[in-house]
Amino acid sequence: RKEVEQDPGPFNVPEGATVAFNCTYSNSASQSFFWYRQDCRKEPKLLMSVYSSGNEDGRFTAQLNRASQYISLLIRDSKLSDSATYLCVVNTYTGRRALTFGSGTRLQVQP
Amino acid sequence: DAGVTQSPTHLIKTRGQHVTLRCSPISGHKSVSWYQQVLGQGPQFIFQYYEKEERGRGNFPDRFSARQFPNYSSELNVNALLLGDSALYLCASSLEGNPEAFFGQGTRLTVV
């Protein structure tokens, strides 16, 4: 079983739609959680950190459920520029700060 | 401020050769990590260095090695290249104690 699992998609949605991505992680000792965005053939860029209380940044909302080991990302009012791969990322500190990435969920927003 | 910089951006090597990839972290960041990303997958952790010491190693063979210099820049070395080493190699820097990592644009390595 992969440490971080995501639905690979692709998710094809029209502009203005609301889309949700889910992610599960296997290590209950995981401490920090993130969503990164990666455009085609570019480096991953930090989109937002995820906290147990939930957090929002404009059109983006992230939630963490530690009991279920589940992370989500909600994008409201999708824009064409949101088209990218969204990577769910977990940090489990075991003497090193290695990030464990999911395989990513591809989003294509269509006009 | 400059972000994480990596060189070269693209590289083509032949099987059996070795390669050295370079990374300069964000100013003030003392921790550097290396990741390998093959097509269709998320990045996989290779190494982490902090203050010139190796802090962690992922599940990669001994052909992979790295080091960090006094100015916190880093090199990743791969010996005896295999076709399967073709990937995007990413360097990330972070502040000690902060798990948020910032990535360079990567080096795209093709082994033929």
PDB file of C-alpha atoms in Angstrom:
ATOM      1  CA  ARG A   1       0.000   0.000   0.000  1.00  0.00           C
ATOM      2  CA  LYS A   2       1.303   3.454  -0.921  1.00  0.00           C
ATOM      3  CA  GLU A   3       1.994   5.846   1.955  1.00  0.00           C
ATOM      4  CA  VAL A   4      -0.032   8.595   0.303  1.00  0.00           C
ATOM      5  CA  GLU A   5      -2.846   7.730  -2.084  1.00  0.00           C
ATOM      6  CA  GLN A   6      -4.686  10.005  -4.458  1.00  0.00           C
ATOM      7  CA  ASP A   7      -7.158   9.525  -7.269  1.00  0.00           C
ATOM      8  CA  PRO A   8      -5.036  10.198 -10.384  1.00  0.00           C
ATOM      9  CA  GLY A   9      -7.930  11.709 -12.332  1.00  0.00           C
ATOM     10  CA  PRO A  10      -8.015  13.459 -14.691  1.00  0.00           C
ATOM     11  CA  PHE A  11     -10.805  15.631 -13.419  1.00  0.00           C
ATOM     12  CA  ASN A  12     -12.292  17.551 -16.343  1.00  0.00           C
ATOM     13  CA  VAL A  13     -14.508  20.385 -15.113  1.00  0.00           C
ATOM     14  CA  PRO A  14     -16.004  23.522 -16.679  1.00  0.00           C
ATOM     15  CA  GLU A  15     -14.929  26.976 -15.613  1.00  0.00           C
ATOM     16  CA  GLY A  16     -16.761  28.067 -12.492  1.00  0.00           C
ATOM     17  CA  ALA A  17     -17.236  24.550 -11.170  1.00  0.00           C
ATOM     18  CA  THR A  18     -16.367  23.398  -7.671  1.00  0.00           C
ATOM     19  CA  VAL A  19     -14.027  20.412  -7.517  1.00  0.00           C
ATOM     20  CA  ALA A  20     -12.782  18.360  -4.566  1.00  0.00           C
ATOM     21  CA  PHE A  21      -9.683  16.198  -4.300  1.00  0.00           C
ATOM     22  CA  ASN A  22      -9.153  13.573  -1.641  1.00  0.00           C
ATOM     23  CA  CYS A  23      -6.074  11.932  -0.264  1.00  0.00           C
ATOM     24  CA  THR A  24      -5.394   9.262   2.349  1.00  0.00           C
ATOM     25  CA  TYR A  25      -2.153   8.582   4.192  1.00  0.00           C
ATOM     26  CA  SER A  26      -1.077   5.419   5.963  1.00  0.00           C
ATOM     27  CA  ASN A  27       1.307   6.597   8.704  1.00  0.00           C
ATOM     28  CA  SER A  28      -0.633   7.746  11.745  1.00  0.00           C
ATOM     29  CA  ALA A  29       2.523   9.435  13.078  1.00  0.00           C
ATOM     30  CA  SER A  30       2.501  11.923  10.210  1.00  0.00           C
ATOM     31  CA  GLN A  31       2.750  15.456  11.486  1.00  0.00           C
ATOM     32  CA  SER A  32       2.527  17.981   8.665  1.00  0.00           C
ATOM     33  CA  PHE A  33       0.363  18.032   5.597  1.00  0.00           C
ATOM     34  CA  PHE A  34       0.436  20.069   2.418  1.00  0.00           C
ATOM     35  CA  TRP A  35      -1.023  20.508  -1.015  1.00  0.00           C
ATOM     36  CA  TYR A  36       1.424  21.329  -3.786  1.00  0.00           C
ATOM     37  CA  ARG A  37       0.548  22.337  -7.314  1.00  0.00           C
ATOM     38  CA  GLN A  38       2.647  21.192 -10.263  1.00  0.00           C
ATOM     39  CA  ASP A  39       2.285  22.530 -13.781  1.00  0.00           C
ATOM     40  CA  CYS A  40       3.355  20.375 -16.704  1.00  0.00           C
ATOM     41  CA  ARG A  41       7.134  19.886 -16.726  1.00  0.00           C
ATOM     42  CA  LYS A  42       7.623  22.399 -13.886  1.00  0.00           C
ATOM     43  CA  GLU A  43       8.582  22.077 -10.246  1.00  0.00           C
ATOM     44  CA  PRO A  44       6.015  21.548  -7.478  1.00  0.00           C
ATOM     45  CA  LYS A  45       4.931  24.752  -5.762  1.00  0.00           C
ATOM     46  CA  LEU A  46       3.468  24.937  -2.291  1.00  0.00           C
ATOM     47  CA  LEU A  47      -0.228  25.730  -2.524  1.00  0.00           C
ATOM     48  CA  MET A  48      -1.145  25.528   1.132  1.00  0.00           C
ATOM     49  CA  SER A  49      -0.460  23.797   4.403  1.00  0.00           C
ATOM     50  CA  VAL A  50      -3.295  21.781   5.919  1.00  0.00           C
ATOM     51  CA  TYR A  51      -4.335  22.056   9.545  1.00  0.00           C
ATOM     52  CA  SER A  52      -6.738  20.043  11.677  1.00  0.00           C
ATOM     53  CA  SER A  53      -8.943  23.106  12.071  1.00  0.00           C
ATOM     54  CA  GLY A  54      -9.172  23.479   8.308  1.00  0.00           C
ATOM     55  CA  ASN A  55      -7.867  26.453   6.434  1.00  0.00           C
ATOM     56  CA  GLU A  56      -8.941  28.599   3.544  1.00  0.00           C
ATOM     57  CA  ASP A  57      -7.016  30.714   1.072  1.00  0.00           C
ATOM     58  CA  GLY A  58      -9.299  32.524  -1.332  1.00  0.00           C
ATOM     59  CA  ARG A  59     -11.026  29.915  -3.490  1.00  0.00           C
ATOM     60  CA  PHE A  60      -9.085  27.049  -1.918  1.00  0.00           C
ATOM     61  CA  THR A  61     -10.082  25.188   1.245  1.00  0.00           C
ATOM     62  CA  ALA A  62      -8.085  22.366   2.809  1.00  0.00           C
ATOM     63  CA  GLN A  63      -9.241  19.977   5.498  1.00  0.00           C
ATOM     64  CA  LEU A  64      -7.486  17.344   7.584  1.00  0.00           C
ATOM     65  CA  ASN A  65      -9.133  14.461   9.410  1.00  0.00           C
ATOM     66  CA  ARG A  66      -6.478  12.800  11.563  1.00  0.00           C
ATOM     67  CA  ALA A  67      -8.814  10.073  12.825  1.00  0.00           C
ATOM     68  CA  SER A  68      -9.546   8.928   9.276  1.00  0.00           C
ATOM     69  CA  GLN A  69      -6.066   9.864   7.966  1.00  0.00           C
ATOM     70  CA  TYR A  70      -7.711  11.829   5.209  1.00  0.00           C
ATOM     71  CA  ILE A  71      -6.905  15.159   3.582  1.00  0.00           C
ATOM     72  CA  SER A  72      -9.022  17.132   1.155  1.00  0.00           C
ATOM     73  CA  LEU A  73      -8.722  20.143  -1.112  1.00  0.00           C
ATOM     74  CA  LEU A  74     -11.726  22.062  -2.400  1.00  0.00           C
ATOM     75  CA  ILE A  75     -11.431  24.523  -5.269  1.00  0.00           C
ATOM     76  CA  ARG A  76     -14.376  26.839  -5.824  1.00  0.00           C
ATOM     77  CA  ASP A  77     -15.134  28.829  -8.979  1.00  0.00           C
ATOM     78  CA  SER A  78     -12.493  26.996 -11.029  1.00  0.00           C
ATOM     79  CA  LYS A  79     -10.389  29.057 -13.421  1.00  0.00           C
ATOM     80  CA  LEU A  80      -8.604  27.906 -16.556  1.00  0.00           C
ATOM     81  CA  SER A  81      -5.359  28.735 -14.742  1.00  0.00           C
ATOM     82  CA  ASP A  82      -6.162  26.138 -12.066  1.00  0.00           C
ATOM     83  CA  SER A  83      -5.388  23.381 -14.598  1.00  0.00           C
ATOM     84  CA  ALA A  84      -2.457  21.495 -13.110  1.00  0.00           C
ATOM     85  CA  THR A  85      -1.577  18.401 -11.097  1.00  0.00           C
ATOM     86  CA  TYR A  86      -2.307  18.664  -7.381  1.00  0.00           C
ATOM     87  CA  LEU A  87       0.028  16.716  -5.115  1.00  0.00           C
ATOM     88  CA  CYS A  88      -0.949  15.627  -1.617  1.00  0.00           C
ATOM     89  CA  VAL A  89       2.127  15.707   0.610  1.00  0.00           C
ATOM     90  CA  VAL A  90       2.787  14.357   4.091  1.00  0.00           C
ATOM     91  CA  ASN A  91       5.728  14.893   6.416  1.00  0.00           C
ATOM     92  CA  THR A  92       6.535  12.253   9.002  1.00  0.00           C
ATOM     93  CA  TYR A  93       9.439  13.341  11.133  1.00  0.00           C
ATOM     94  CA  THR A  94      11.662  10.361  11.906  1.00  0.00           C
ATOM     95  CA  GLY A  95      14.914  12.236  12.407  1.00  0.00           C
ATOM     96  CA  ARG A  96      14.661  13.584   8.916  1.00  0.00           C
ATOM     97  CA  ARG A  97      12.283  15.919   7.205  1.00  0.00           C
ATOM     98  CA  ALA A  98      11.396  13.911   4.135  1.00  0.00           C
ATOM     99  CA  LEU A  99       8.206  14.737   2.335  1.00  0.00           C
ATOM    100  CA  THR A 100       6.143  11.848   1.011  1.00  0.00           C
ATOM    101  CA  PHE A 101       4.192  12.717  -2.114  1.00  0.00           C
ATOM    102  CA  GLY A 102       1.117  11.175  -3.610  1.00  0.00           C
ATOM    103  CA  SER A 103       1.152  10.541  -7.341  1.00  0.00           C
ATOM    104  CA  GLY A 104      -0.982  13.604  -7.935  1.00  0.00           C
ATOM    105  CA  THR A 105      -4.446  14.341  -9.253  1.00  0.00           C
ATOM    106  CA  ARG A 106      -4.658  16.024 -12.617  1.00  0.00           C
ATOM    107  CA  LEU A 107      -7.191  18.810 -13.052  1.00  0.00           C
ATOM    108  CA  GLN A 108      -8.224  20.171 -16.433  1.00  0.00           C
ATOM    109  CA  VAL A 109     -10.541  23.170 -16.349  1.00  0.00           C
ATOM    110  CA  GLN A 110     -12.332  23.687 -19.636  1.00  0.00           C
ATOM    111  CA  PRO A 111     -13.819  26.866 -21.094  1.00  0.00           C
TER     112      PRO A 111
ATOM    113  CA  ASP B   1      15.195  37.230  -3.694  1.00  0.00           C
ATOM    114  CA  ALA B   2      16.456  34.287  -5.679  1.00  0.00           C
ATOM    115  CA  GLY B   3      14.645  31.028  -5.161  1.00  0.00           C
ATOM    116  CA  VAL B   4      16.232  27.609  -5.298  1.00  0.00           C
ATOM    117  CA  THR B   5      18.461  27.358  -8.346  1.00  0.00           C
ATOM    118  CA  GLN B   6      19.556  24.144 -10.030  1.00  0.00           C
ATOM    119  CA  SER B   7      21.972  23.415 -12.810  1.00  0.00           C
ATOM    120  CA  PRO B   8      21.981  22.208 -15.451  1.00  0.00           C
ATOM    121  CA  THR B   9      18.329  22.377 -16.487  1.00  0.00           C
ATOM    122  CA  HIS B  10      18.644  19.540 -19.003  1.00  0.00           C
ATOM    123  CA  LEU B  11      21.190  16.795 -19.455  1.00  0.00           C
ATOM    124  CA  ILE B  12      21.597  13.794 -21.727  1.00  0.00           C
ATOM    125  CA  LYS B  13      23.938  11.024 -20.626  1.00  0.00           C
ATOM    126  CA  THR B  14      24.813   7.535 -21.831  1.00  0.00           C
ATOM    127  CA  ARG B  15      24.310   4.399 -19.773  1.00  0.00           C
ATOM    128  CA  GLY B  16      27.268   3.744 -17.484  1.00  0.00           C
ATOM    129  CA  GLN B  17      28.311   7.397 -17.240  1.00  0.00           C
ATOM    130  CA  HIS B  18      28.115   9.464 -14.093  1.00  0.00           C
ATOM    131  CA  VAL B  19      26.416  12.792 -13.521  1.00  0.00           C
ATOM    132  CA  THR B  20      26.662  15.655 -11.042  1.00  0.00           C
ATOM    133  CA  LEU B  21      23.696  17.911 -10.412  1.00  0.00           C
ATOM    134  CA  ARG B  22      23.960  21.157  -8.485  1.00  0.00           C
ATOM    135  CA  CYS B  23      21.649  23.127  -6.247  1.00  0.00           C
ATOM    136  CA  SER B  24      21.773  26.472  -4.448  1.00  0.00           C
ATOM    137  CA  PRO B  25      19.173  26.928  -1.710  1.00  0.00           C
ATOM    138  CA  ILE B  26      17.216  30.018  -0.852  1.00  0.00           C
ATOM    139  CA  SER B  27      19.362  32.458   1.092  1.00  0.00           C
ATOM    140  CA  GLY B  28      19.132  31.637   4.790  1.00  0.00           C
ATOM    141  CA  HIS B  29      17.974  28.050   4.226  1.00  0.00           C
ATOM    142  CA  LYS B  30      20.420  25.520   5.619  1.00  0.00           C
ATOM    143  CA  SER B  31      18.538  22.345   4.745  1.00  0.00           C
ATOM    144  CA  VAL B  32      18.626  20.863   1.244  1.00  0.00           C
ATOM    145  CA  SER B  33      16.773  17.786   0.033  1.00  0.00           C
ATOM    146  CA  TRP B  34      16.879  15.922  -3.251  1.00  0.00           C
ATOM    147  CA  TYR B  35      13.954  14.187  -4.950  1.00  0.00           C
ATOM    148  CA  GLN B  36      13.545  12.102  -8.079  1.00  0.00           C
ATOM    149  CA  GLN B  37      10.367  12.393 -10.104  1.00  0.00           C
ATOM    150  CA  VAL B  38       9.651   9.956 -12.898  1.00  0.00           C
ATOM    151  CA  LEU B  39       6.869  10.629 -15.366  1.00  0.00           C
ATOM    152  CA  GLY B  40       3.418  10.138 -13.912  1.00  0.00           C
ATOM    153  CA  GLN B  41       4.582   9.828 -10.312  1.00  0.00           C
ATOM    154  CA  GLY B  42       5.081  12.150  -7.397  1.00  0.00           C
ATOM    155  CA  PRO B  43       8.625  13.084  -6.318  1.00  0.00           C
ATOM    156  CA  GLN B  44      10.497  10.421  -4.340  1.00  0.00           C
ATOM    157  CA  PHE B  45      12.855  11.400  -1.521  1.00  0.00           C
ATOM    158  CA  ILE B  46      16.544  10.677  -2.118  1.00  0.00           C
ATOM    159  CA  PHE B  47      18.575  12.636   0.470  1.00  0.00           C
ATOM    160  CA  GLN B  48      18.365  15.387   3.025  1.00  0.00           C
ATOM    161  CA  TYR B  49      21.339  17.447   4.212  1.00  0.00           C
ATOM    162  CA  TYR B  50      21.565  19.984   6.988  1.00  0.00           C
ATOM    163  CA  GLU B  51      24.715  21.822   7.990  1.00  0.00           C
ATOM    164  CA  LYS B  52      26.752  19.553   5.700  1.00  0.00           C
ATOM    165  CA  GLU B  53      25.545  16.394   7.406  1.00  0.00           C
ATOM    166  CA  GLU B  54      23.312  13.766   5.883  1.00  0.00           C
ATOM    167  CA  ARG B  55      20.066  13.706   7.825  1.00  0.00           C
ATOM    168  CA  GLY B  56      18.217  11.138   5.812  1.00  0.00           C
ATOM    169  CA  ARG B  57      18.376   8.809   2.847  1.00  0.00           C
ATOM    170  CA  GLY B  58      15.550   7.364   0.817  1.00  0.00           C
ATOM    171  CA  ASN B  59      15.342   3.955  -0.777  1.00  0.00           C
ATOM    172  CA  PHE B  60      17.933   4.514  -3.511  1.00  0.00           C
ATOM    173  CA  PRO B  61      21.016   2.423  -4.378  1.00  0.00           C
ATOM    174  CA  ASP B  62      24.544   3.382  -3.385  1.00  0.00           C
ATOM    175  CA  ARG B  63      25.120   4.708  -6.897  1.00  0.00           C
ATOM    176  CA  PHE B  64      23.406   7.831  -5.585  1.00  0.00           C
ATOM    177  CA  SER B  65      25.410  10.105  -3.318  1.00  0.00           C
ATOM    178  CA  ALA B  66      25.304  13.727  -2.294  1.00  0.00           C
ATOM    179  CA  ARG B  67      27.078  16.332  -0.276  1.00  0.00           C
ATOM    180  CA  GLN B  68      26.507  19.806   1.068  1.00  0.00           C
ATOM    181  CA  PHE B  69      29.072  22.589   1.092  1.00  0.00           C
ATOM    182  CA  PRO B  70      29.807  25.281   3.708  1.00  0.00           C
ATOM    183  CA  ASN B  71      27.705  27.771   1.725  1.00  0.00           C
ATOM    184  CA  TYR B  72      24.790  25.265   1.945  1.00  0.00           C
ATOM    185  CA  SER B  73      24.781  24.512  -1.765  1.00  0.00           C
ATOM    186  CA  SER B  74      24.600  20.845  -2.640  1.00  0.00           C
ATOM    187  CA  GLU B  75      25.559  18.303  -5.269  1.00  0.00           C
ATOM    188  CA  LEU B  76      23.843  15.064  -6.186  1.00  0.00           C
ATOM    189  CA  ASN B  77      26.021  12.455  -7.872  1.00  0.00           C
ATOM    190  CA  VAL B  78      24.787   9.399  -9.696  1.00  0.00           C
ATOM    191  CA  ASN B  79      27.252   6.759 -10.909  1.00  0.00           C
ATOM    192  CA  ALA B  80      26.844   3.980 -13.459  1.00  0.00           C
ATOM    193  CA  LEU B  81      23.725   5.518 -14.936  1.00  0.00           C
ATOM    194  CA  LEU B  82      20.861   3.259 -15.938  1.00  0.00           C
ATOM    195  CA  LEU B  83      18.030   3.983 -18.345  1.00  0.00           C
ATOM    196  CA  GLY B  84      15.700   3.975 -15.338  1.00  0.00           C
ATOM    197  CA  ASP B  85      17.536   6.951 -13.841  1.00  0.00           C
ATOM    198  CA  SER B  86      15.918   9.170 -16.463  1.00  0.00           C
ATOM    199  CA  ALA B  87      13.788  11.572 -14.456  1.00  0.00           C
ATOM    200  CA  LEU B  88      13.343  15.096 -13.197  1.00  0.00           C
ATOM    201  CA  TYR B  89      15.682  15.668 -10.258  1.00  0.00           C
ATOM    202  CA  LEU B  90      14.390  18.241  -7.844  1.00  0.00           C
ATOM    203  CA  CYS B  91      16.195  20.095  -5.103  1.00  0.00           C
ATOM    204  CA  ALA B  92      14.256  21.628  -2.239  1.00  0.00           C
ATOM    205  CA  SER B  93      15.404  23.950   0.503  1.00  0.00           C
ATOM    206  CA  SER B  94      13.816  24.657   3.841  1.00  0.00           C
ATOM    207  CA  LEU B  95      14.445  26.353   7.150  1.00  0.00           C
ATOM    208  CA  GLU B  96      15.461  24.074   9.987  1.00  0.00           C
ATOM    209  CA  GLY B  97      12.418  23.142  12.022  1.00  0.00           C
ATOM    210  CA  ASN B  98      10.027  24.069   9.218  1.00  0.00           C
ATOM    211  CA  PRO B  99       8.702  21.230   7.059  1.00  0.00           C
ATOM    212  CA  GLU B 100       7.623  23.552   4.224  1.00  0.00           C
ATOM    213  CA  ALA B 101       9.930  22.954   1.285  1.00  0.00           C
ATOM    214  CA  PHE B 102      10.563  25.135  -1.735  1.00  0.00           C
ATOM    215  CA  PHE B 103      11.662  23.512  -4.957  1.00  0.00           C
ATOM    216  CA  GLY B 104      14.019  24.505  -7.725  1.00  0.00           C
ATOM    217  CA  GLN B 105      13.006  24.142 -11.353  1.00  0.00           C
ATOM    218  CA  GLY B 106      14.712  20.769 -11.523  1.00  0.00           C
ATOM    219  CA  THR B 107      17.227  19.065 -13.763  1.00  0.00           C
ATOM    220  CA  ARG B 108      15.737  16.863 -16.436  1.00  0.00           C
ATOM    221  CA  LEU B 109      18.102  13.918 -16.922  1.00  0.00           C
ATOM    222  CA  THR B 110      17.757  11.629 -19.903  1.00  0.00           C
ATOM    223  CA  VAL B 111      19.866   8.457 -20.010  1.00  0.00           C
ATOM    224  CA  VAL B 112      20.207   6.868 -23.444  1.00  0.00           C
TER     225      VAL B 112
END
